PDB file of C-alpha atoms and ligand atoms in Angstrom:
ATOM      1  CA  UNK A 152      35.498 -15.418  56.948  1.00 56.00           C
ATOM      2  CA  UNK A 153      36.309 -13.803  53.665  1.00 65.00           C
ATOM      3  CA  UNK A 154      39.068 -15.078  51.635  1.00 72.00           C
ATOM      4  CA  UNK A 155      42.482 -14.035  50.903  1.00 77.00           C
ATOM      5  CA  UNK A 156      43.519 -14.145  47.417  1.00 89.00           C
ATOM      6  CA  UNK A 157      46.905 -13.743  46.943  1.00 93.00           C
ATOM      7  CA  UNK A 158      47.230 -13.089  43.176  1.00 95.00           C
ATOM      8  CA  UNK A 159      51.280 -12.737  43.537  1.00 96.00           C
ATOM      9  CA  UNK A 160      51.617 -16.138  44.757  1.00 97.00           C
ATOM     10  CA  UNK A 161      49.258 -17.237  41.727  1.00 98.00           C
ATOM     11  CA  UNK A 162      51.381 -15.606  39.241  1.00 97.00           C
ATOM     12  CA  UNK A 163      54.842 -16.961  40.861  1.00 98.00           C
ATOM     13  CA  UNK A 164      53.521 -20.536  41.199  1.00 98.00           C
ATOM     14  CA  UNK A 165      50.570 -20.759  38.877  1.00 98.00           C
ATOM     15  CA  UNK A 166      48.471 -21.801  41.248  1.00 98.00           C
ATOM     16  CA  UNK A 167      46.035 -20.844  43.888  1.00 98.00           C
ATOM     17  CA  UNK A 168      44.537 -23.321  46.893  1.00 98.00           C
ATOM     18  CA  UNK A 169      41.381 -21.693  48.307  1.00 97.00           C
ATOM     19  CA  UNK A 170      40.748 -23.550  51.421  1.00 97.00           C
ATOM     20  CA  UNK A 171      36.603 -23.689  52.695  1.00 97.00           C
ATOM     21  CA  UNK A 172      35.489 -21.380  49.508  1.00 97.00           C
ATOM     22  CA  UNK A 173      32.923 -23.488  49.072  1.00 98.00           C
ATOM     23  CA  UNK A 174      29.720 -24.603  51.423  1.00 98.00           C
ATOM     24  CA  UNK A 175      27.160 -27.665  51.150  1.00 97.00           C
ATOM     25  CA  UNK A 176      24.507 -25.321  49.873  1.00 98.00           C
ATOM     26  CA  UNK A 177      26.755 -24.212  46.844  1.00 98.00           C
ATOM     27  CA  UNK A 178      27.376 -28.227  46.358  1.00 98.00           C
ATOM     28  CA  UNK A 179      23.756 -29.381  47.239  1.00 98.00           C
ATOM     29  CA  UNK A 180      21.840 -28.648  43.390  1.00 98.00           C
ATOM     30  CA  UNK A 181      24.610 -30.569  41.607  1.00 98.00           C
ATOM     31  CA  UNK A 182      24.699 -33.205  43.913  1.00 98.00           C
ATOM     32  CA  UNK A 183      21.022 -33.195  43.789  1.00 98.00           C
ATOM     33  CA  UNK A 184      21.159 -33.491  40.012  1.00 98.00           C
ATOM     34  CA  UNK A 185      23.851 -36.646  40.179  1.00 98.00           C
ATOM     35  CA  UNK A 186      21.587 -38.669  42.576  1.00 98.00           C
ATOM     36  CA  UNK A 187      18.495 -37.976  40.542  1.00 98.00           C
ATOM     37  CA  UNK A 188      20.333 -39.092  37.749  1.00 98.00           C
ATOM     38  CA  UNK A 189      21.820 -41.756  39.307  1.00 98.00           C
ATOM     39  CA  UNK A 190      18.258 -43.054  40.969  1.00 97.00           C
ATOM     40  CA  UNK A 191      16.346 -42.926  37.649  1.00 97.00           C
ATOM     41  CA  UNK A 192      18.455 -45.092  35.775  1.00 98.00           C
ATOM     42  CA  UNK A 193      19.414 -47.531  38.174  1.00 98.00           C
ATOM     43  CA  UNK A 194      15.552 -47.769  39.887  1.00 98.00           C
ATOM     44  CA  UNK A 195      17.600 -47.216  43.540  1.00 97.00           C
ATOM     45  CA  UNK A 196      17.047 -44.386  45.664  1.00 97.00           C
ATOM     46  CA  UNK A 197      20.395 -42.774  46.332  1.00 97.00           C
ATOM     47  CA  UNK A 198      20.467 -39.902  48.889  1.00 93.00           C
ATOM     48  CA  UNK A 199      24.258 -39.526  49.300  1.00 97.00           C
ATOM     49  CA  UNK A 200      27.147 -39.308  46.492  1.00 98.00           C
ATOM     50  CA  UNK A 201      29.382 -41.792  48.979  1.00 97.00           C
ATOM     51  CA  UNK A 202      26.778 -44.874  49.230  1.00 98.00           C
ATOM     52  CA  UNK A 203      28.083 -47.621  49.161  1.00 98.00           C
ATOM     53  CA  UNK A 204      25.926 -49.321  47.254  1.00 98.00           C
ATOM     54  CA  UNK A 205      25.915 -46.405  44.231  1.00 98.00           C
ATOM     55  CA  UNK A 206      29.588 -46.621  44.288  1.00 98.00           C
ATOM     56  CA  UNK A 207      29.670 -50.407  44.153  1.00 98.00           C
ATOM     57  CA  UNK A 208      26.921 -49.914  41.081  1.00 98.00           C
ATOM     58  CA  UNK A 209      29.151 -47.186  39.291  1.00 98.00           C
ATOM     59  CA  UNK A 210      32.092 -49.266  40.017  1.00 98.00           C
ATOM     60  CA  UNK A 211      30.567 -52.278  38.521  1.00 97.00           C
ATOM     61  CA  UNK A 212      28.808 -50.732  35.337  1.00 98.00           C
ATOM     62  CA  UNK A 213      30.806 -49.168  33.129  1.00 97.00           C
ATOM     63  CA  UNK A 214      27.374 -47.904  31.176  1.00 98.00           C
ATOM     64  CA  UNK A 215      25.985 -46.296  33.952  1.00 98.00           C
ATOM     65  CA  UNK A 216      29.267 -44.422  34.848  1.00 98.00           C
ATOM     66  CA  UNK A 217      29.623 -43.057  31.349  1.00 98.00           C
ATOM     67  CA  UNK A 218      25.653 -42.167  31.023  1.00 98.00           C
ATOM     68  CA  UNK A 219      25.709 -40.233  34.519  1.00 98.00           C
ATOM     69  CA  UNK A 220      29.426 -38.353  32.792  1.00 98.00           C
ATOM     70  CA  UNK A 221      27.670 -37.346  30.011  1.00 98.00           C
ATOM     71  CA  UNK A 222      24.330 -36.989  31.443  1.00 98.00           C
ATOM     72  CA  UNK A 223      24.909 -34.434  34.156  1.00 98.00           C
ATOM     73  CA  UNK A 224      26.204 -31.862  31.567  1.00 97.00           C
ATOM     74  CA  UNK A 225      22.682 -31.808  29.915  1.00 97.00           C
ATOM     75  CA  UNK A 226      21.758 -29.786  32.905  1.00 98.00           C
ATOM     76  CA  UNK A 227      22.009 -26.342  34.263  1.00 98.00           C
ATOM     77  CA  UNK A 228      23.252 -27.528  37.770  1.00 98.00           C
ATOM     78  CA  UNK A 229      27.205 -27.546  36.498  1.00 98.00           C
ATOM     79  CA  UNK A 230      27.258 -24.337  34.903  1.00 98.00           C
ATOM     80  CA  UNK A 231      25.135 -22.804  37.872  1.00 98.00           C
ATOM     81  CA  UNK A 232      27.726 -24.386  40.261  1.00 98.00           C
ATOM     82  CA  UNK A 233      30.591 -23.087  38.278  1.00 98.00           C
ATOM     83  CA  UNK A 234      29.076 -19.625  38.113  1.00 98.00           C
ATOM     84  CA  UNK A 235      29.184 -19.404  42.176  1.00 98.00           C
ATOM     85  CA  UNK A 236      30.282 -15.949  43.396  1.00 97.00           C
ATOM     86  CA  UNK A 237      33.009 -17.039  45.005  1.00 97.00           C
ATOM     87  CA  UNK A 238      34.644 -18.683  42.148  1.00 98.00           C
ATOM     88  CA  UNK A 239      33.991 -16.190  39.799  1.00 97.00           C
ATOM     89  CA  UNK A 240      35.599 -13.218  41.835  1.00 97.00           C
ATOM     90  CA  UNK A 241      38.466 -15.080  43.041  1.00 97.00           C
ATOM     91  CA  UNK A 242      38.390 -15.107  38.619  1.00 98.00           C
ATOM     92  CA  UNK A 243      38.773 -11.211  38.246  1.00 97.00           C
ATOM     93  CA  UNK A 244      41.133 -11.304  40.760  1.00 96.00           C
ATOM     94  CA  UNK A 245      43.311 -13.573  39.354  1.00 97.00           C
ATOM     95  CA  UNK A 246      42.849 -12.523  35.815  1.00 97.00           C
ATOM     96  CA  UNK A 247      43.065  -9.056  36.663  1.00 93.00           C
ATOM     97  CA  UNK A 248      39.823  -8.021  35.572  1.00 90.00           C
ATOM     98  CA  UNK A 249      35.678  -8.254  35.608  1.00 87.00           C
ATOM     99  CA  UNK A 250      35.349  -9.457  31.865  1.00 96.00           C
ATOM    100  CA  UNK A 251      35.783 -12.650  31.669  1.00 98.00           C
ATOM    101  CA  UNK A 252      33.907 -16.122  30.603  1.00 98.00           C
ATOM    102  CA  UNK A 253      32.995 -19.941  31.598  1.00 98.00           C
ATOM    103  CA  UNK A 254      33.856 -21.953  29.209  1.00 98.00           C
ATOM    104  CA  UNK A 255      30.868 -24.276  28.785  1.00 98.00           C
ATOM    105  CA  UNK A 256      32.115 -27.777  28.667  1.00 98.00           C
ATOM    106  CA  UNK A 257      32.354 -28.494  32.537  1.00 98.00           C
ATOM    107  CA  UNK A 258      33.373 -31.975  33.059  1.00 98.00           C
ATOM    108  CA  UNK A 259      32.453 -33.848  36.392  1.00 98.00           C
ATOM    109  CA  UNK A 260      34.839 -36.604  36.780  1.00 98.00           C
ATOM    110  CA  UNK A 261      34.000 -39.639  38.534  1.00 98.00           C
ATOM    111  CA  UNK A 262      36.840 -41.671  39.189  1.00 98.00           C
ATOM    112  CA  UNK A 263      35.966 -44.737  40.510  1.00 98.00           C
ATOM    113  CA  UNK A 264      38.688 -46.781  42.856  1.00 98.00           C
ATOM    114  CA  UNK A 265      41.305 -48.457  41.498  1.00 97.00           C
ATOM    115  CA  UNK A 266      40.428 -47.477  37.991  1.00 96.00           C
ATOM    116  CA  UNK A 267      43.349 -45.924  36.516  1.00 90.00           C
ATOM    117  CA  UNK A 268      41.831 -45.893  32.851  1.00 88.00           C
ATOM    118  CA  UNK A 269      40.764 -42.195  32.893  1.00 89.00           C
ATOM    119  CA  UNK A 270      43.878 -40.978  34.995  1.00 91.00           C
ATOM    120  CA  UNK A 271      45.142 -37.833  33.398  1.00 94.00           C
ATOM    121  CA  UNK A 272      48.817 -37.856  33.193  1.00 95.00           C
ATOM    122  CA  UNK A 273      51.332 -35.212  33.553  1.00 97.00           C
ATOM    123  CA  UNK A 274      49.848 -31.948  31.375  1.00 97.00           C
ATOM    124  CA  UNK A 275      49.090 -28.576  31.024  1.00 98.00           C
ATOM    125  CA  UNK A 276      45.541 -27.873  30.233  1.00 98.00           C
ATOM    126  CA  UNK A 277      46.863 -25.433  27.557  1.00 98.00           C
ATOM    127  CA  UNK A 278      47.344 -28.757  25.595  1.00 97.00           C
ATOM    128  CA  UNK A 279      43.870 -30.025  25.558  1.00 96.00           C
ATOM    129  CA  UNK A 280      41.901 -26.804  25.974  1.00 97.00           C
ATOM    130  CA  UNK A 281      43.647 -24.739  23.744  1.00 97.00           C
ATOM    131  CA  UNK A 282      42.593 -20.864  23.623  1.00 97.00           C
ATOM    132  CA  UNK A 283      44.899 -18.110  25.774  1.00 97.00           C
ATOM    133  CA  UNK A 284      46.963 -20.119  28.236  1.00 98.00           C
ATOM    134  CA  UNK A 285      46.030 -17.524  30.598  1.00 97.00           C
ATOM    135  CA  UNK A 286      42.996 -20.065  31.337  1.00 98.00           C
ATOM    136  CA  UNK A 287      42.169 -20.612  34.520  1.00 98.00           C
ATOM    137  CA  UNK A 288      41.072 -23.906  35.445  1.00 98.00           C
ATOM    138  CA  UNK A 289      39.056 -24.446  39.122  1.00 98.00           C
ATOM    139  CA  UNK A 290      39.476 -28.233  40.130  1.00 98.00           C
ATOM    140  CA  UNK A 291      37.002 -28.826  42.565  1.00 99.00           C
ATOM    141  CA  UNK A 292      36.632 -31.774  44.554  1.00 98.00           C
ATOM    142  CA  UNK A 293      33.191 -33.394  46.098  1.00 98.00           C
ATOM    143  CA  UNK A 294      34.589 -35.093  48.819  1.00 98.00           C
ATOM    144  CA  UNK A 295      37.632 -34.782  51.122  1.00 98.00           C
ATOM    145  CA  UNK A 296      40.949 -36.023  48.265  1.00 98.00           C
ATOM    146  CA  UNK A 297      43.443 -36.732  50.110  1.00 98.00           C
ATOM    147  CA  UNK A 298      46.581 -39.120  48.544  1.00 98.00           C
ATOM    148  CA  UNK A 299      44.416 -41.979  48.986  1.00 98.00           C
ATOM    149  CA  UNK A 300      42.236 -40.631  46.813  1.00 98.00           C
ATOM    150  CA  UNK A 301      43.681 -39.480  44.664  1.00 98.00           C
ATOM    151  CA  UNK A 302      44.686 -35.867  45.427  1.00 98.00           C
ATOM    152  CA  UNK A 303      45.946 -33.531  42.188  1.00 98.00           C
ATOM    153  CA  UNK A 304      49.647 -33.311  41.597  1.00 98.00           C
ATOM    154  CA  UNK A 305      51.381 -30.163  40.731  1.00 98.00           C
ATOM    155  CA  UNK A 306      54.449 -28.887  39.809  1.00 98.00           C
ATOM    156  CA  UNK A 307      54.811 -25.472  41.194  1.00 98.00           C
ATOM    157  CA  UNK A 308      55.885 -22.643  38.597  1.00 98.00           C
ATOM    158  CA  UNK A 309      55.840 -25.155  35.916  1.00 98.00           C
ATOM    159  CA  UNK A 310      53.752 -22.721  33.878  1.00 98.00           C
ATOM    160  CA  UNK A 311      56.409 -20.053  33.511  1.00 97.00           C
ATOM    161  CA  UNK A 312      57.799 -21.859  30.595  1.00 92.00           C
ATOM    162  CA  UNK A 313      54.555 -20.901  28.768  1.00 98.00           C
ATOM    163  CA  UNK A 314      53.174 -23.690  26.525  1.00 97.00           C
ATOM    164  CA  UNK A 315      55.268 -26.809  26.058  1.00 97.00           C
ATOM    165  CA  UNK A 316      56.031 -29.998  23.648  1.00 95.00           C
ATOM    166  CA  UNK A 317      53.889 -33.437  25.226  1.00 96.00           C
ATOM    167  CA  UNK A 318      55.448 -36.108  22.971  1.00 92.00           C
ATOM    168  CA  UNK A 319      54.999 -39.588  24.901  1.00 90.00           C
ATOM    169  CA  UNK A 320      51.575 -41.067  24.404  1.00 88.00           C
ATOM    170  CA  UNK A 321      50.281 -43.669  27.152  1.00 85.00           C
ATOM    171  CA  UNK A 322      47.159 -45.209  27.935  1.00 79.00           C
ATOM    172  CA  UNK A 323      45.994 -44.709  24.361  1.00 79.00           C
ATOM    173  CA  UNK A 324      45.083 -41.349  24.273  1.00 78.00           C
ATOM    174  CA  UNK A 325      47.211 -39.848  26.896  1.00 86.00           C
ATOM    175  CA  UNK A 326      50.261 -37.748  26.093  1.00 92.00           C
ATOM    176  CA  UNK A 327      52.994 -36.516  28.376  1.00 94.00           C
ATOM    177  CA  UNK A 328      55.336 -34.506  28.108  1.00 96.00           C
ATOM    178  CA  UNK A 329      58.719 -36.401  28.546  1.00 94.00           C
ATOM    179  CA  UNK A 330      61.300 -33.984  30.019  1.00 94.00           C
ATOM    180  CA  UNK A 331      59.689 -32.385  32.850  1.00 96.00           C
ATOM    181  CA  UNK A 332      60.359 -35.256  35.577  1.00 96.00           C
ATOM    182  CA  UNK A 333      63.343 -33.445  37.416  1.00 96.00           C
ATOM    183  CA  UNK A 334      60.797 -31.243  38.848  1.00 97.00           C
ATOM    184  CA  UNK A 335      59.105 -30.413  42.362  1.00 97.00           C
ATOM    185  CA  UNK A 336      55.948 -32.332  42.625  1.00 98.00           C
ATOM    186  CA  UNK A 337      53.476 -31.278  45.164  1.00 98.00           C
ATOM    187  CA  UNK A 338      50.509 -33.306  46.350  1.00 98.00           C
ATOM    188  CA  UNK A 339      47.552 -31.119  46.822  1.00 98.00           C
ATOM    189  CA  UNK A 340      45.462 -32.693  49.359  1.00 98.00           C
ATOM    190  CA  UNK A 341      41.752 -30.722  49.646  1.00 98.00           C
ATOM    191  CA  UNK A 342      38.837 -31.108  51.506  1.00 98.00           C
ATOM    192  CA  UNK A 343      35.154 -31.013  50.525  1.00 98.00           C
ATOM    193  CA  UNK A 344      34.691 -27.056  49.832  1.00 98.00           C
ATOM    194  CA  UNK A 345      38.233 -26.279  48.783  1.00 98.00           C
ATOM    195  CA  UNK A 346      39.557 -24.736  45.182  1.00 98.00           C
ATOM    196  CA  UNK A 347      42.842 -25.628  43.355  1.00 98.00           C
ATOM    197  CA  UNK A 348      42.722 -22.862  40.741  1.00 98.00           C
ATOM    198  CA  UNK A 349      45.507 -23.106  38.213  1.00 98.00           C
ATOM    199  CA  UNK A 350      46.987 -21.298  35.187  1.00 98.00           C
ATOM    200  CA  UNK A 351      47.015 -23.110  31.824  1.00 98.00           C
ATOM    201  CA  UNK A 352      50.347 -24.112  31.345  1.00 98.00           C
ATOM    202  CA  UNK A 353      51.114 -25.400  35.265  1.00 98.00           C
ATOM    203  CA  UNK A 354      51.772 -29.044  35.093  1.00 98.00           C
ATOM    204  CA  UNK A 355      49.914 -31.032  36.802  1.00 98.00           C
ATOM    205  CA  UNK A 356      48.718 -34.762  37.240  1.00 97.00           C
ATOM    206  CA  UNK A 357      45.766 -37.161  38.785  1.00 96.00           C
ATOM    207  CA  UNK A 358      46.243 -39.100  41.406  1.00 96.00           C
ATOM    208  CA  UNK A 359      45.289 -42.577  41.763  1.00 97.00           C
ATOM    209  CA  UNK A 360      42.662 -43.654  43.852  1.00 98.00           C
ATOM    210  CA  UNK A 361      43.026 -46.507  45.947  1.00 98.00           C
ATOM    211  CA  UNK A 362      40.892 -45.545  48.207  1.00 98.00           C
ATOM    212  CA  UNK A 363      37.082 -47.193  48.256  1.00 97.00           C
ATOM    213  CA  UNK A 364      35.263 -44.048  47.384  1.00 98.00           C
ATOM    214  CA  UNK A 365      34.371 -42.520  44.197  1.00 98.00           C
ATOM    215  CA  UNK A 366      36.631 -39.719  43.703  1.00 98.00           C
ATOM    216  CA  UNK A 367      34.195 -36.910  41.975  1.00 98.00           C
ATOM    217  CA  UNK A 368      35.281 -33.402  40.808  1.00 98.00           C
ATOM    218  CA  UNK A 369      34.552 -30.872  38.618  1.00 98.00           C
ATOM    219  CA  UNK A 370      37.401 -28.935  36.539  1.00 98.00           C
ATOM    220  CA  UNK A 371      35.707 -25.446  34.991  1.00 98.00           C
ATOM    221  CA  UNK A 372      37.684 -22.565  33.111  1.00 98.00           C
ATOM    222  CA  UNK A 373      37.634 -19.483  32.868  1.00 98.00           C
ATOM    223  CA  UNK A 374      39.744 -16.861  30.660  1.00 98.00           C
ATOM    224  CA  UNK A 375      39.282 -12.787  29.806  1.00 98.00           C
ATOM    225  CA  UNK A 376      35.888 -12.175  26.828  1.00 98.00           C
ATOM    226  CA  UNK A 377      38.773 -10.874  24.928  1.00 97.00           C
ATOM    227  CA  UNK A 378      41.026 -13.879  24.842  1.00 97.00           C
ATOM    228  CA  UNK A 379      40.075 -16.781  22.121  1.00 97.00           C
ATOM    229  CA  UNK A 380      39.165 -20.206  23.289  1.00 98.00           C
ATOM    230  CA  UNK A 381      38.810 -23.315  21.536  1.00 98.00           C
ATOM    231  CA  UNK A 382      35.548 -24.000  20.282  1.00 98.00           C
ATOM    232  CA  UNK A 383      35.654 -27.444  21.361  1.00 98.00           C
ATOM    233  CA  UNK A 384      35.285 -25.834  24.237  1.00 98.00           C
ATOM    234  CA  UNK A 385      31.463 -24.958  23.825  1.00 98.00           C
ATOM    235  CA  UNK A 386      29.843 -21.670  24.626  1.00 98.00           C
ATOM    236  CA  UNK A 387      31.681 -18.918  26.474  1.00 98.00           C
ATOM    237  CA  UNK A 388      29.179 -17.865  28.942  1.00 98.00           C
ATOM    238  CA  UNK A 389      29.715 -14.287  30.514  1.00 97.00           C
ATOM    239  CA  UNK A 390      30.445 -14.177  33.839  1.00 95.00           C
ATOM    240  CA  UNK A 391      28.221 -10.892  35.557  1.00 74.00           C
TER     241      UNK A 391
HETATM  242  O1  AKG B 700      40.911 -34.625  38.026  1.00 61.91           O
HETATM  243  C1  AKG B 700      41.895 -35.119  37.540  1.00 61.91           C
HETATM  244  O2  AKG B 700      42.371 -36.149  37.951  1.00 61.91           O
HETATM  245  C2  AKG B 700      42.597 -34.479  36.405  1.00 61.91           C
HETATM  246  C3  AKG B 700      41.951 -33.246  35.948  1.00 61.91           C
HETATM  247  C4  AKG B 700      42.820 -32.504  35.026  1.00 61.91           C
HETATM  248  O3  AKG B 700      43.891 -32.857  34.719  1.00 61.91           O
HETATM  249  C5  AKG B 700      42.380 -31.257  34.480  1.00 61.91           C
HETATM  250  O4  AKG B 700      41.343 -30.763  34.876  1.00 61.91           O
HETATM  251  O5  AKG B 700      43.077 -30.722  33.632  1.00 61.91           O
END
């Protein structure tokens, strides 16, 4: 069933939920990846991402959650995901063009339950990832994310304001921005296969997971070759 894309919508509420854009074959090489990974360094053989026993190992071993983070970006499985056809048209559509770029840091979350210490508070990616806030980021869940665990929070239209002040730092290294909490909040609840694009400057939140599952996902951006991005960004890597 091909996919509507209803760019107007984007641009009114900065953001764009593609429901089933995504199939277990375009998931399977990353997943692959993450259980190799996963098996070598623990010495278990792991042939799902929701076993218990590799999320009670994650969950337990703060090491071996930060080595598989770090780890999984070494290979080409996360850019090759990222680069799916699917996401990279629904791109030009939204961007209003063919030219565009991945940026090359990918990351692949892994939230584990009840760990709130890498919970990303109230944002807009324009913040942290710099460039053209015309980025578009692509949040993309591994597993059903419901509230429980964790679903994104939004605030619809919040990007029309263009780039704004965050002034309240929490967790350590978290800042907020303070004045923004007499907005609508929306609670996007996704299921294996969808996409939550979303424009650079929409607002939006994690969820906590209190669920018992690992919550995984991957956030990649895109933007236009002629826009600038941050170079802590990494590579831009053409999108064909
Ligand atoms: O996945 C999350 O919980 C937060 C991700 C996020 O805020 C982002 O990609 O900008």
């Amino acid at each position: 069933m091909p996919i509507q894309i209803d760019t107007a919508s984007y641009k009114e509420n900065g953001f764009l939920l593609t429901r089933g854009a995504l199939s277990d074959l375009d998931f399977a090489p990353l997943v692959a990846r993450f259980l190799e990974l996963a098996s070598a360094r623990t010495g278990e053989t792991y042939s799902k991402i929701d076993d218990p026993e590799l999320i009670a190992k994650i969950s337990s071993d703060r090491d071996l959650e930060m080595y598989l983070y770090d780890s999984i970006r070494r290979y080409p499985e996360l850019v090759e995901f990222s680069l799916a056809e699917i996401l990279t048209c629904t791109i030009s559509k939204l961007l209003g063009g063919r030219d565009n770029v991945l940026l090359e840091k990918i990351p692949f979350r892994i939230d584990c339950p009840m760990v709130i210490r890498e919970l990303a508070v109230w944002h807009q990616d324009h913040f942290y990832v710099k460039g053209d806030p015309e980025t578009v980021t692509a949040w993309i869940p591994l597993q059903d994310t419901s509230f429980r665990e964790g679903c994104l929070m939004i605030m619809p239209g919040s990007h029309s304001n263009g780039p704004i002040t965050h002034d309240t730092t929490i967790l350590q290294k978290k800042i907020y921005p303070s004045d923004i909490f007499d907005r609508e909040v929306r609670y996007v609840e996704m299921k294996r296969g969808d996409v939550l694009f979303f424009h650079g400057c929409l607002l939006h939140s994690s969820g906590n997971n209190i669920s018992d599952v690992i919550r995984y996902s991957v956030q990649a951006r895109y933007l236009a070759t002629s826009h600038e991005s941050d170079p802590g960004m990494g590579k831009r890597i053409a999108i064909s």
